[in-house]
Amino acid sequence: MPLVDKACEEGAVDSDFSKYAILGNGPAGISALLAIREVDPDGGVVIVSPEVERYYSKVLLTYWIGGRIKFEDIFLVEEDFYEKNGARRAFGVEATRVDTVQREVELRDGRRLRYDSLLLAMGSSPEIPDIPGVNLPGVHYLRTIEDGKKIREATSASMRAVVIGGGLVSIKTVEALLAHNMEVSLVVSSGRLLSQITAPEDSKVTFGMFQAPGLDIRLNCDVRAIEGEGRVEGVRLSTGDVIGCDMVVIGKGVTPNLSCIQDTEIKTGAGIFVNDRMETGVCHVYAAGDIAEGHDIARGKPWINALWSSAVWQGRIAGYNMAGRRVSYAGDVGLNSVSFGDKCLITLGKTRPDKGDEVSLFQDEGRQEYRRLIFSGGRFVGAVISGPSAQASGVLRSLMARNEDTVAIRDTLLGARLSYGDVMQAGTRLSHYG
Ligand SMILES: Cc1cc2nc3c(=O)[nH]c(=O)nc-3n(C[C@H](O)[C@H](O)[C@H](O)COP(=O)(O)OP(=O)(O)OC[C@H]3O[C@@H](n4cnc5c(N)ncnc54)[C@H](O)[C@@H]3O)c2cc1C
């Protein structure tokens, strides 16, 4: 049931004008709204989203599915948030077409919203693999709160699950399902878990970290078919094995939601290209969050860092610029933190070295410490860390964001015990050398 604020109601006006139109009610869209309001308290804002729920945290979905938090805790704002911030909602309906010449957004129900400035913050959607049985009841994806509700409901009637894909969302899902005492098989095409954010050298540490009672990990395995009469009963693998199960969760990556801009001049690669003010290059159109290729400091090039914190930063920068305050995005360093039971793995920046990069490894099995650091032309550009020194990851990220020559402090970074204080001190030393 679409949730549409009064002035956006169908038939209220044929072509409805707002100074600012925001496509997306996630962290990028909401951060833009708050930044606009800092600069322009009165300009009209409309927020469009195919979902009906108020702003919530995707990051917390698996904690709710696993029973660690209450449903209400997922929401990040109160019901009256939109009204208080002078934003009209067009919820439960998606944008299907953007016309950057007429400055209009067309919605699925035929309504048109005119704008002065437009933010594209539509995030991404799960990729649906081309295998028989993907549409059977009992097959799930996890991207939205609705997906989360379906998975949580399924846990009450399911004993055995297969999770397909070894990325961050899959691992968080596995942990949530294990919390319901389910038996879970994790099927991964690659030879290691978290293959998008680690390198082959890290496979021992990632494999060791994700062992748990009730979990069966199958690496180097493809799913050939999801089988069942009328609903999921099992999964057939490339090895010939069949794993019996009553639910499947697929986490095989995501694709940015770009379909509504396909008739425009907006330039895209893996995502939408933006400059340091989050402008797309087409007049009055901005992009932010998972949909945008913002500057990545460690890689020195545009990159999609599909992270909550990046979406917040980019959304804010876009919002300020939309409202006329010129602010630049300095770029970002990706930080992924994956916890499983009492173990934690942190990845920072570029985790797979390019030709000419130097890699240094520190390992202490007794302390379960693992630190693989990557340097490029003297700069610190990437890290995979597990164990006690993970506590220093925030400050390591700041060091990486400074993008300076770190040769003078390399020994500290590779020292046997690396603490938050060590990195702070090393960073200060760098400033003095500079
Ligand atoms: C289960 C899960 C766990 C995660 N865990 C972490 C984590 O631990 N740490 C971390 O940093 N990141 C995590 N992420 C990633 C993080 O949630 C995203 O990077 C972040 O939400 C991106 O924000 P966004 O605003 O760009 O897009 P989204 O949050 O995806 O929001 C997109 C918005 O656009 C709307 N929309 C879609 N299509 C249209 C359309 N055609 N027209 C209008 N609106 C549209 C959507 O309904 C939604 O409101 C996780 C993601 C998931 C799914």
CSV table of C-alpha atoms and ligand atoms in Angstrom, one decimal:
chain,number,residue,atom,x,y,z
A,1,MET,CA,0.0,0.0,0.0
A,2,PRO,CA,1.8,3.2,-1.1
A,3,LEU,CA,2.4,5.8,1.6
A,4,VAL,CA,2.1,9.2,-0.1
A,5,ASP,CA,2.0,12.5,1.7
A,6,LYS,CA,-0.9,14.8,0.9
A,7,ALA,CA,0.8,17.1,-1.6
A,8,CYS,CA,2.1,14.1,-3.5
A,9,GLU,CA,-1.3,12.4,-3.8
A,10,GLU,CA,-2.3,11.1,-7.2
A,11,GLY,CA,-4.5,13.7,-8.9
A,12,ALA,CA,-3.6,16.5,-6.4
A,13,VAL,CA,-1.6,18.1,-9.1
A,14,ASP,CA,-0.6,16.6,-12.5
A,15,SER,CA,3.0,17.7,-12.4
A,16,ASP,CA,4.2,18.2,-8.9
A,17,PHE,CA,7.2,20.6,-8.2
A,18,SER,CA,9.8,20.3,-5.5
A,19,LYS,CA,13.0,22.3,-5.3
A,20,TYR,CA,14.8,19.1,-4.3
A,21,ALA,CA,13.9,15.5,-5.4
A,22,ILE,CA,15.7,12.6,-3.6
A,23,LEU,CA,15.4,9.2,-5.1
A,24,GLY,CA,16.1,6.8,-2.2
A,25,ASN,CA,15.3,6.7,1.5
A,26,GLY,CA,18.6,5.1,2.6
A,27,PRO,CA,21.6,6.7,4.4
A,28,ALA,CA,22.7,8.6,1.2
A,29,GLY,CA,19.2,10.1,0.7
A,30,ILE,CA,18.5,10.9,4.3
A,31,SER,CA,22.0,12.4,4.9
A,32,ALA,CA,21.3,14.6,1.8
A,33,LEU,CA,18.0,15.8,3.3
A,34,LEU,CA,19.6,16.7,6.6
A,35,ALA,CA,22.4,18.6,4.8
A,36,ILE,CA,19.9,20.5,2.7
A,37,ARG,CA,18.0,21.5,5.8
A,38,GLU,CA,21.2,22.9,7.4
A,39,VAL,CA,21.6,25.3,4.4
A,40,ASP,CA,18.0,25.8,3.2
A,41,PRO,CA,15.4,25.3,5.9
A,42,ASP,CA,12.4,26.0,3.6
A,43,GLY,CA,13.0,24.6,0.1
A,44,GLY,CA,10.5,21.9,-0.8
A,45,VAL,CA,11.9,18.3,-0.7
A,46,VAL,CA,10.3,15.1,-1.9
A,47,ILE,CA,11.8,11.6,-1.2
A,48,VAL,CA,10.8,8.7,-3.4
A,49,SER,CA,11.2,5.1,-2.4
A,50,PRO,CA,9.5,1.8,-3.5
A,51,GLU,CA,9.7,0.7,0.1
A,52,VAL,CA,7.0,1.9,2.6
A,53,GLU,CA,9.0,1.8,5.9
A,54,ARG,CA,10.7,4.8,7.4
A,55,TYR,CA,14.5,5.1,7.4
A,56,TYR,CA,16.0,1.9,8.9
A,57,SER,CA,19.4,0.3,9.2
A,58,LYS,CA,20.2,-2.5,6.7
A,59,VAL,CA,23.3,-3.2,8.8
A,60,LEU,CA,21.1,-4.3,11.7
A,61,LEU,CA,18.8,-6.6,9.8
A,62,THR,CA,20.7,-9.8,10.5
A,63,TYR,CA,20.9,-8.9,14.2
A,64,TRP,CA,17.2,-8.7,14.3
A,65,ILE,CA,16.8,-11.9,12.3
A,66,GLY,CA,19.1,-13.6,14.7
A,67,GLY,CA,17.1,-12.3,17.7
A,68,ARG,CA,19.8,-10.1,19.1
A,69,ILE,CA,17.8,-6.9,18.9
A,70,LYS,CA,14.1,-5.9,18.8
A,71,PHE,CA,12.3,-5.0,15.5
A,72,GLU,CA,11.9,-1.4,16.6
A,73,ASP,CA,15.6,-1.1,17.1
A,74,ILE,CA,16.1,-1.3,13.3
A,75,PHE,CA,14.5,2.1,12.7
A,76,LEU,CA,16.8,5.1,12.8
A,77,VAL,CA,14.1,7.8,12.9
A,78,GLU,CA,10.6,8.4,14.4
A,79,GLU,CA,7.4,8.4,12.3
A,80,ASP,CA,7.3,12.2,12.3
A,81,PHE,CA,10.9,12.7,11.1
A,82,TYR,CA,9.8,13.6,7.5
A,83,GLU,CA,7.2,16.1,8.6
A,84,LYS,CA,9.7,17.7,11.1
A,85,ASN,CA,12.2,18.0,8.3
A,86,GLY,CA,9.8,19.4,5.8
A,87,ALA,CA,10.1,16.4,3.4
A,88,ARG,CA,7.1,14.9,1.5
A,89,ARG,CA,7.2,11.2,1.0
A,90,ALA,CA,6.3,9.3,-2.2
A,91,PHE,CA,6.8,5.8,-0.7
A,92,GLY,CA,5.7,2.5,-2.1
A,93,VAL,CA,6.4,3.6,-5.6
A,94,GLU,CA,9.6,3.7,-7.5
A,95,ALA,CA,11.0,6.1,-10.0
A,96,THR,CA,10.9,4.5,-13.4
A,97,ARG,CA,12.3,7.3,-15.6
A,98,VAL,CA,14.3,10.5,-15.2
A,99,ASP,CA,14.1,13.3,-17.8
A,100,THR,CA,17.1,15.6,-17.1
A,101,VAL,CA,16.0,18.0,-19.8
A,102,GLN,CA,12.5,18.6,-18.5
A,103,ARG,CA,13.8,18.0,-15.0
A,104,GLU,CA,11.1,15.5,-14.2
A,105,VAL,CA,11.0,12.1,-12.5
A,106,GLU,CA,8.3,9.7,-13.6
A,107,LEU,CA,7.0,7.3,-11.1
A,108,ARG,CA,5.7,3.7,-11.6
A,109,ASP,CA,2.1,4.9,-11.2
A,110,GLY,CA,2.5,7.5,-13.9
A,111,ARG,CA,2.9,10.6,-11.7
A,112,ARG,CA,5.5,13.1,-12.6
A,113,LEU,CA,7.6,15.1,-10.1
A,114,ARG,CA,9.4,18.2,-11.3
A,115,TYR,CA,12.6,19.3,-9.6
A,116,ASP,CA,15.3,22.0,-9.5
A,117,SER,CA,18.0,19.6,-8.1
A,118,LEU,CA,17.9,15.8,-8.2
A,119,LEU,CA,19.8,13.3,-6.1
A,120,LEU,CA,20.1,9.7,-7.3
A,121,ALA,CA,20.5,7.5,-4.2
A,122,MET,CA,18.7,4.4,-5.2
A,123,GLY,CA,21.3,1.9,-3.9
A,124,SER,CA,21.5,-1.5,-5.4
A,125,SER,CA,19.5,-4.8,-5.7
A,126,PRO,CA,20.6,-8.4,-5.3
A,127,GLU,CA,21.8,-10.2,-8.4
A,128,ILE,CA,19.6,-13.1,-9.3
A,129,PRO,CA,21.7,-16.1,-10.5
A,130,ASP,CA,20.7,-17.8,-13.7
A,131,ILE,CA,20.1,-21.3,-12.2
A,132,PRO,CA,17.0,-23.5,-12.3
A,133,GLY,CA,14.7,-23.2,-9.2
A,134,VAL,CA,15.6,-19.6,-8.2
A,135,ASN,CA,11.9,-18.7,-8.2
A,136,LEU,CA,10.8,-21.5,-5.9
A,137,PRO,CA,9.1,-20.5,-2.7
A,138,GLY,CA,11.7,-20.7,0.1
A,139,VAL,CA,14.4,-18.9,-1.9
A,140,HIS,CA,15.3,-15.6,-0.3
A,141,TYR,CA,17.6,-12.6,-0.8
A,142,LEU,CA,18.5,-10.0,1.9
A,143,ARG,CA,18.5,-6.4,1.0
A,144,THR,CA,15.4,-4.7,2.4
A,145,ILE,CA,13.4,-4.9,5.6
A,146,GLU,CA,10.7,-6.9,3.7
A,147,ASP,CA,13.4,-9.4,2.8
A,148,GLY,CA,14.4,-9.5,6.4
A,149,LYS,CA,10.9,-10.2,7.6
A,150,LYS,CA,10.5,-13.1,5.2
A,151,ILE,CA,13.7,-14.7,6.3
A,152,ARG,CA,12.9,-14.3,10.0
A,153,GLU,CA,9.5,-15.8,9.4
A,154,ALA,CA,11.0,-18.7,7.5
A,155,THR,CA,13.4,-19.5,10.4
A,156,SER,CA,10.4,-20.5,12.6
A,157,ALA,CA,9.5,-23.4,10.2
A,158,SER,CA,12.9,-24.3,8.8
A,159,MET,CA,15.6,-26.6,10.1
A,160,ARG,CA,18.2,-26.6,7.3
A,161,ALA,CA,19.3,-23.7,5.2
A,162,VAL,CA,21.7,-23.3,2.3
A,163,VAL,CA,23.3,-19.9,2.0
A,164,ILE,CA,24.8,-19.2,-1.5
A,165,GLY,CA,27.8,-16.8,-1.7
A,166,GLY,CA,30.6,-16.1,0.7
A,167,GLY,CA,30.4,-12.3,1.0
A,168,LEU,CA,29.8,-10.1,4.0
A,169,VAL,CA,26.0,-10.2,3.9
A,170,SER,CA,26.0,-14.0,3.5
A,171,ILE,CA,28.3,-14.4,6.5
A,172,LYS,CA,26.1,-12.2,8.6
A,173,THR,CA,23.0,-14.2,7.5
A,174,VAL,CA,24.7,-17.5,8.4
A,175,GLU,CA,25.4,-16.2,11.9
A,176,ALA,CA,21.7,-15.1,12.3
A,177,LEU,CA,20.4,-18.5,11.1
A,178,LEU,CA,22.8,-20.4,13.4
A,179,ALA,CA,21.3,-18.4,16.3
A,180,HIS,CA,18.0,-20.2,15.5
A,181,ASN,CA,19.8,-23.6,15.9
A,182,MET,CA,19.5,-24.3,12.2
A,183,GLU,CA,22.0,-26.4,10.3
A,184,VAL,CA,23.5,-24.2,7.7
A,185,SER,CA,25.6,-25.0,4.6
A,186,LEU,CA,27.5,-22.1,3.1
A,187,VAL,CA,28.2,-22.7,-0.6
A,188,VAL,CA,30.9,-20.6,-2.2
A,189,SER,CA,32.1,-20.6,-5.8
A,190,SER,CA,35.5,-19.2,-4.9
A,191,GLY,CA,38.3,-21.0,-3.0
A,192,ARG,CA,37.9,-18.7,0.0
A,193,LEU,CA,35.3,-16.7,1.9
A,194,LEU,CA,35.0,-12.9,1.5
A,195,SER,CA,36.9,-13.2,-1.8
A,196,GLN,CA,35.8,-9.7,-2.9
A,197,ILE,CA,37.6,-8.0,0.1
A,198,THR,CA,40.5,-10.4,0.8
A,199,ALA,CA,43.3,-12.1,-1.2
A,200,PRO,CA,44.2,-15.8,-1.7
A,201,GLU,CA,46.9,-15.4,1.0
A,202,ASP,CA,44.2,-14.7,3.6
A,203,SER,CA,42.2,-17.9,2.9
A,204,LYS,CA,43.6,-19.8,5.9
A,205,VAL,CA,42.6,-17.1,8.3
A,206,THR,CA,39.2,-16.5,6.8
A,207,PHE,CA,38.4,-20.2,6.7
A,208,GLY,CA,39.5,-20.7,10.3
A,209,MET,CA,37.6,-17.8,11.6
A,210,PHE,CA,34.1,-18.9,10.3
A,211,GLN,CA,34.0,-22.4,11.8
A,212,ALA,CA,31.0,-23.0,14.1
A,213,PRO,CA,28.9,-26.0,15.2
A,214,GLY,CA,26.1,-26.6,12.7
A,215,LEU,CA,27.9,-24.8,9.9
A,216,ASP,CA,29.2,-26.7,6.8
A,217,ILE,CA,31.3,-24.6,4.4
A,218,ARG,CA,31.7,-25.8,0.8
A,219,LEU,CA,34.3,-23.9,-1.1
A,220,ASN,CA,35.0,-24.2,-4.9
A,221,CYS,CA,31.4,-25.3,-5.4
A,222,ASP,CA,28.8,-23.9,-7.7
A,223,VAL,CA,25.1,-24.4,-7.3
A,224,ARG,CA,23.7,-26.1,-10.4
A,225,ALA,CA,20.0,-26.1,-9.4
A,226,ILE,CA,17.6,-25.4,-6.5
A,227,GLU,CA,15.3,-28.4,-6.4
A,228,GLY,CA,11.8,-29.1,-5.0
A,229,GLU,CA,8.2,-29.9,-5.8
A,230,GLY,CA,6.4,-26.6,-5.2
A,231,ARG,CA,9.0,-25.3,-2.8
A,232,VAL,CA,12.6,-25.6,-1.9
A,233,GLU,CA,13.7,-29.1,-0.9
A,234,GLY,CA,17.4,-29.1,-1.8
A,235,VAL,CA,20.3,-27.7,-3.7
A,236,ARG,CA,22.3,-29.6,-6.3
A,237,LEU,CA,26.0,-28.7,-6.5
A,238,SER,CA,28.6,-28.8,-9.2
A,239,THR,CA,30.3,-31.7,-7.3
A,240,GLY,CA,27.1,-33.8,-7.8
A,241,ASP,CA,26.2,-33.6,-4.1
A,242,VAL,CA,22.6,-32.6,-3.2
A,243,ILE,CA,22.1,-30.8,0.1
A,244,GLY,CA,18.6,-31.2,1.5
A,245,CYS,CA,17.2,-27.9,3.0
A,246,ASP,CA,14.0,-26.1,3.5
A,247,MET,CA,15.2,-22.6,2.8
A,248,VAL,CA,17.9,-20.9,0.6
A,249,VAL,CA,19.4,-17.5,0.9
A,250,ILE,CA,21.2,-16.1,-2.1
A,251,GLY,CA,24.0,-13.5,-1.6
A,252,LYS,CA,25.7,-13.4,-5.0
A,253,GLY,CA,26.5,-9.7,-5.1
A,254,VAL,CA,24.4,-6.6,-6.0
A,255,THR,CA,23.8,-4.4,-9.0
A,256,PRO,CA,23.2,-0.6,-8.8
A,257,ASN,CA,19.6,0.4,-9.5
A,258,LEU,CA,20.3,2.4,-12.7
A,259,SER,CA,17.3,1.5,-14.8
A,260,CYS,CA,15.5,4.8,-14.4
A,261,ILE,CA,18.4,6.8,-15.8
A,262,GLN,CA,19.1,4.7,-18.8
A,263,ASP,CA,17.7,7.2,-21.3
A,264,THR,CA,19.8,10.1,-19.9
A,265,GLU,CA,23.2,11.4,-20.6
A,266,ILE,CA,24.4,10.5,-17.1
A,267,LYS,CA,27.7,8.6,-17.4
A,268,THR,CA,28.0,5.2,-15.8
A,269,GLY,CA,30.6,2.5,-15.3
A,270,ALA,CA,30.1,0.0,-12.5
A,271,GLY,CA,28.1,2.9,-10.9
A,272,ILE,CA,27.4,6.5,-11.7
A,273,PHE,CA,30.5,8.7,-12.2
A,274,VAL,CA,30.6,11.7,-9.9
A,275,ASN,CA,33.0,14.5,-9.2
A,276,ASP,CA,34.2,15.7,-5.8
A,277,ARG,CA,30.9,17.6,-5.3
A,278,MET,CA,28.9,14.4,-6.2
A,279,GLU,CA,27.7,16.0,-9.4
A,280,THR,CA,27.1,13.6,-12.3
A,281,GLY,CA,28.1,16.0,-15.0
A,282,VAL,CA,24.5,16.5,-16.1
A,283,CYS,CA,23.1,19.8,-14.8
A,284,HIS,CA,21.5,19.7,-11.4
A,285,VAL,CA,21.8,15.9,-11.0
A,286,TYR,CA,23.8,14.4,-8.1
A,287,ALA,CA,24.5,10.8,-7.1
A,288,ALA,CA,25.6,9.3,-3.8
A,289,GLY,CA,25.9,6.0,-1.9
A,290,ASP,CA,26.1,2.5,-3.3
A,291,ILE,CA,25.1,3.8,-6.7
A,292,ALA,CA,28.0,6.2,-7.1
A,293,GLU,CA,31.7,5.7,-7.9
A,294,GLY,CA,33.2,8.1,-5.5
A,295,HIS,CA,37.0,8.8,-5.1
A,296,ASP,CA,38.8,6.0,-3.3
A,297,ILE,CA,41.9,7.3,-1.6
A,298,ALA,CA,43.8,4.0,-1.3
A,299,ARG,CA,43.1,3.0,-4.9
A,300,GLY,CA,43.6,6.5,-6.2
A,301,LYS,CA,40.6,6.1,-8.5
A,302,PRO,CA,36.8,6.1,-8.6
A,303,TRP,CA,35.4,3.0,-6.8
A,304,ILE,CA,32.1,1.9,-5.3
A,305,ASN,CA,32.7,1.4,-1.5
A,306,ALA,CA,29.3,-0.1,-0.7
A,307,LEU,CA,29.4,0.9,2.9
A,308,TRP,CA,27.0,2.7,5.2
A,309,SER,CA,29.6,5.3,6.2
A,310,SER,CA,30.5,6.1,2.6
A,311,ALA,CA,26.8,6.6,1.8
A,312,VAL,CA,26.3,9.0,4.7
A,313,TRP,CA,29.3,11.1,3.7
A,314,GLN,CA,28.5,11.2,0.0
A,315,GLY,CA,24.9,12.0,0.8
A,316,ARG,CA,25.9,14.9,3.0
A,317,ILE,CA,28.3,16.3,0.4
A,318,ALA,CA,25.6,16.0,-2.3
A,319,GLY,CA,23.0,17.7,-0.1
A,320,TYR,CA,25.2,20.7,0.8
A,321,ASN,CA,26.0,21.2,-2.9
A,322,MET,CA,22.4,20.8,-4.0
A,323,ALA,CA,21.5,23.6,-1.5
A,324,GLY,CA,24.3,25.9,-2.7
A,325,ARG,CA,27.0,25.3,-0.2
A,326,ARG,CA,30.1,24.3,-2.1
A,327,VAL,CA,31.7,21.4,-0.3
A,328,SER,CA,34.1,18.8,-1.7
A,329,TYR,CA,34.4,15.1,-1.0
A,330,ALA,CA,38.0,14.3,-0.1
A,331,GLY,CA,37.4,10.6,-0.9
A,332,ASP,CA,37.1,7.6,1.2
A,333,VAL,CA,39.0,4.5,2.4
A,334,GLY,CA,36.8,1.4,2.5
A,335,LEU,CA,36.7,-0.3,5.9
A,336,ASN,CA,34.9,-3.7,6.3
A,337,SER,CA,34.5,-5.2,9.7
A,338,VAL,CA,33.2,-8.7,9.8
A,339,SER,CA,32.5,-10.4,13.2
A,340,PHE,CA,31.6,-14.0,13.7
A,341,GLY,CA,31.1,-15.3,17.2
A,342,ASP,CA,34.0,-13.7,19.2
A,343,LYS,CA,36.2,-13.3,16.2
A,344,CYS,CA,36.6,-10.2,14.0
A,345,LEU,CA,38.2,-9.5,10.7
A,346,ILE,CA,38.9,-6.0,9.4
A,347,THR,CA,39.8,-5.1,5.8
A,348,LEU,CA,41.0,-1.6,4.9
A,349,GLY,CA,41.5,0.0,1.5
A,350,LYS,CA,43.0,-2.1,-1.3
A,351,THR,CA,43.3,-5.7,-0.1
A,352,ARG,CA,44.7,-7.2,-3.3
A,353,PRO,CA,48.1,-5.7,-4.4
A,354,ASP,CA,48.7,-4.4,-7.8
A,355,LYS,CA,52.0,-5.0,-9.7
A,356,GLY,CA,54.8,-3.1,-7.9
A,357,ASP,CA,53.0,-2.9,-4.5
A,358,GLU,CA,54.8,-4.3,-1.5
A,359,VAL,CA,53.1,-6.7,0.9
A,360,SER,CA,54.2,-7.3,4.5
A,361,LEU,CA,52.8,-10.0,6.7
A,362,PHE,CA,52.8,-10.3,10.5
A,363,GLN,CA,51.5,-13.5,12.0
A,364,ASP,CA,51.4,-14.8,15.6
A,365,GLU,CA,49.3,-18.0,15.8
A,366,GLY,CA,49.6,-18.1,19.6
A,367,ARG,CA,47.8,-14.7,19.9
A,368,GLN,CA,45.7,-15.4,16.8
A,369,GLU,CA,47.1,-12.3,15.3
A,370,TYR,CA,47.2,-11.8,11.5
A,371,ARG,CA,48.1,-8.6,9.8
A,372,ARG,CA,48.8,-8.3,6.0
A,373,LEU,CA,49.6,-4.8,5.0
A,374,ILE,CA,50.0,-3.4,1.5
A,375,PHE,CA,52.2,-0.4,0.5
A,376,SER,CA,52.3,1.4,-2.8
A,377,GLY,CA,55.1,3.7,-3.6
A,378,GLY,CA,55.7,4.2,0.1
A,379,ARG,CA,52.0,4.9,0.9
A,380,PHE,CA,50.0,2.6,3.2
A,381,VAL,CA,47.1,1.5,0.9
A,382,GLY,CA,45.6,-1.7,2.3
A,383,ALA,CA,45.3,-4.1,5.2
A,384,VAL,CA,43.6,-7.4,6.3
A,385,ILE,CA,43.7,-7.7,10.1
A,386,SER,CA,42.4,-10.3,12.5
A,387,GLY,CA,43.2,-10.6,16.2
A,388,PRO,CA,44.1,-8.0,18.9
A,389,SER,CA,45.5,-5.3,16.5
A,390,ALA,CA,42.0,-5.0,14.9
A,391,GLN,CA,41.3,-2.5,17.6
A,392,ALA,CA,43.7,-0.1,15.9
A,393,SER,CA,41.8,-0.3,12.5
A,394,GLY,CA,40.0,3.0,12.9
A,395,VAL,CA,43.2,4.9,13.4
A,396,LEU,CA,44.9,2.9,10.7
A,397,ARG,CA,42.1,4.0,8.3
A,398,SER,CA,42.8,7.7,9.2
A,399,LEU,CA,46.5,7.1,8.5
A,400,MET,CA,45.6,5.6,5.1
A,401,ALA,CA,43.3,8.5,4.4
A,402,ARG,CA,46.2,10.9,4.9
A,403,ASN,CA,47.7,9.4,1.8
A,404,GLU,CA,51.3,10.2,2.9
A,405,ASP,CA,54.6,8.3,2.6
A,406,THR,CA,54.7,5.9,5.6
A,407,VAL,CA,58.2,4.5,5.1
A,408,ALA,CA,59.3,6.1,8.3
A,409,ILE,CA,56.8,4.3,10.4
A,410,ARG,CA,56.7,0.9,8.6
A,411,ASP,CA,58.4,-0.9,11.5
A,412,THR,CA,55.7,0.3,13.9
A,413,LEU,CA,53.0,-0.9,11.7
A,414,LEU,CA,54.6,-4.3,11.5
A,415,GLY,CA,55.6,-4.5,15.2
A,416,ALA,CA,54.7,-7.6,17.2
A,417,ARG,CA,52.0,-5.8,19.2
A,418,LEU,CA,50.2,-3.0,17.4
A,419,SER,CA,47.9,-0.9,19.5
A,420,TYR,CA,45.7,2.1,18.9
A,421,GLY,CA,48.3,4.2,20.8
A,422,ASP,CA,51.2,2.9,18.6
A,423,VAL,CA,49.4,4.0,15.4
A,424,MET,CA,48.5,7.4,16.9
A,425,GLN,CA,52.1,8.0,17.9
A,426,ALA,CA,53.4,6.9,14.6
A,427,GLY,CA,50.9,9.2,12.8
A,428,THR,CA,52.1,12.1,14.9
A,429,ARG,CA,55.7,11.3,14.1
A,430,LEU,CA,54.8,11.4,10.4
A,431,SER,CA,53.5,15.0,10.8
A,432,HIS,CA,56.8,16.0,12.4
A,433,TYR,CA,58.9,14.5,9.6
A,434,GLY,CA,56.6,16.3,7.1
B,1,LIG,C1,22.1,-7.2,5.2
B,1,LIG,C2,23.0,-6.1,4.9
B,1,LIG,C3,24.0,-5.9,5.9
B,1,LIG,C4,24.9,-4.8,5.7
B,1,LIG,N1,25.9,-4.6,6.6
B,1,LIG,C5,26.8,-3.6,6.5
B,1,LIG,C6,27.8,-3.3,7.5
B,1,LIG,O1,27.9,-4.1,8.5
B,1,LIG,N2,28.6,-2.2,7.3
B,1,LIG,C7,28.4,-1.4,6.2
B,1,LIG,O2,29.2,-0.4,6.1
B,1,LIG,N3,27.5,-1.6,5.3
B,1,LIG,C8,26.7,-2.7,5.4
B,1,LIG,N4,25.7,-2.9,4.4
B,1,LIG,C9,25.7,-2.1,3.2
B,1,LIG,C10,25.0,-0.7,3.5
B,1,LIG,O3,23.7,-1.0,4.0
B,1,LIG,C11,24.9,0.0,2.2
B,1,LIG,O4,26.2,0.4,1.8
B,1,LIG,C12,24.0,1.3,2.4
B,1,LIG,O5,22.7,1.0,2.8
B,1,LIG,C13,24.0,2.1,1.0
B,1,LIG,O6,23.2,3.2,1.2
B,1,LIG,P1,22.4,3.9,0.0
B,1,LIG,O7,21.6,5.0,0.6
B,1,LIG,O8,23.4,4.2,-1.1
B,1,LIG,O9,21.4,2.8,-0.6
B,1,LIG,P2,20.3,1.9,0.2
B,1,LIG,O10,20.5,1.9,1.6
B,1,LIG,O11,20.2,0.6,-0.6
B,1,LIG,O12,19.0,2.8,-0.1
B,1,LIG,C14,18.5,2.9,-1.4
B,1,LIG,C15,17.1,3.5,-1.3
B,1,LIG,O13,16.6,3.7,-2.7
B,1,LIG,C16,15.3,3.1,-2.8
B,1,LIG,N5,15.1,2.8,-4.3
B,1,LIG,C17,15.5,1.7,-5.0
B,1,LIG,N6,15.1,1.9,-6.2
B,1,LIG,C18,14.5,3.1,-6.4
B,1,LIG,C19,13.9,3.7,-7.4
B,1,LIG,N7,13.9,3.2,-8.7
B,1,LIG,N8,13.3,4.9,-7.2
B,1,LIG,C20,13.4,5.5,-6.0
B,1,LIG,N9,14.0,4.9,-4.9
B,1,LIG,C21,14.5,3.7,-5.1
B,1,LIG,C22,15.4,2.0,-1.9
B,1,LIG,O14,14.0,1.5,-1.6
B,1,LIG,C23,16.1,2.6,-0.7
B,1,LIG,O15,15.2,3.4,0.0
B,1,LIG,C24,24.8,-4.0,4.5
B,1,LIG,C25,23.8,-4.2,3.6
B,1,LIG,C26,22.9,-5.3,3.8
B,1,LIG,C27,21.9,-5.5,2.8
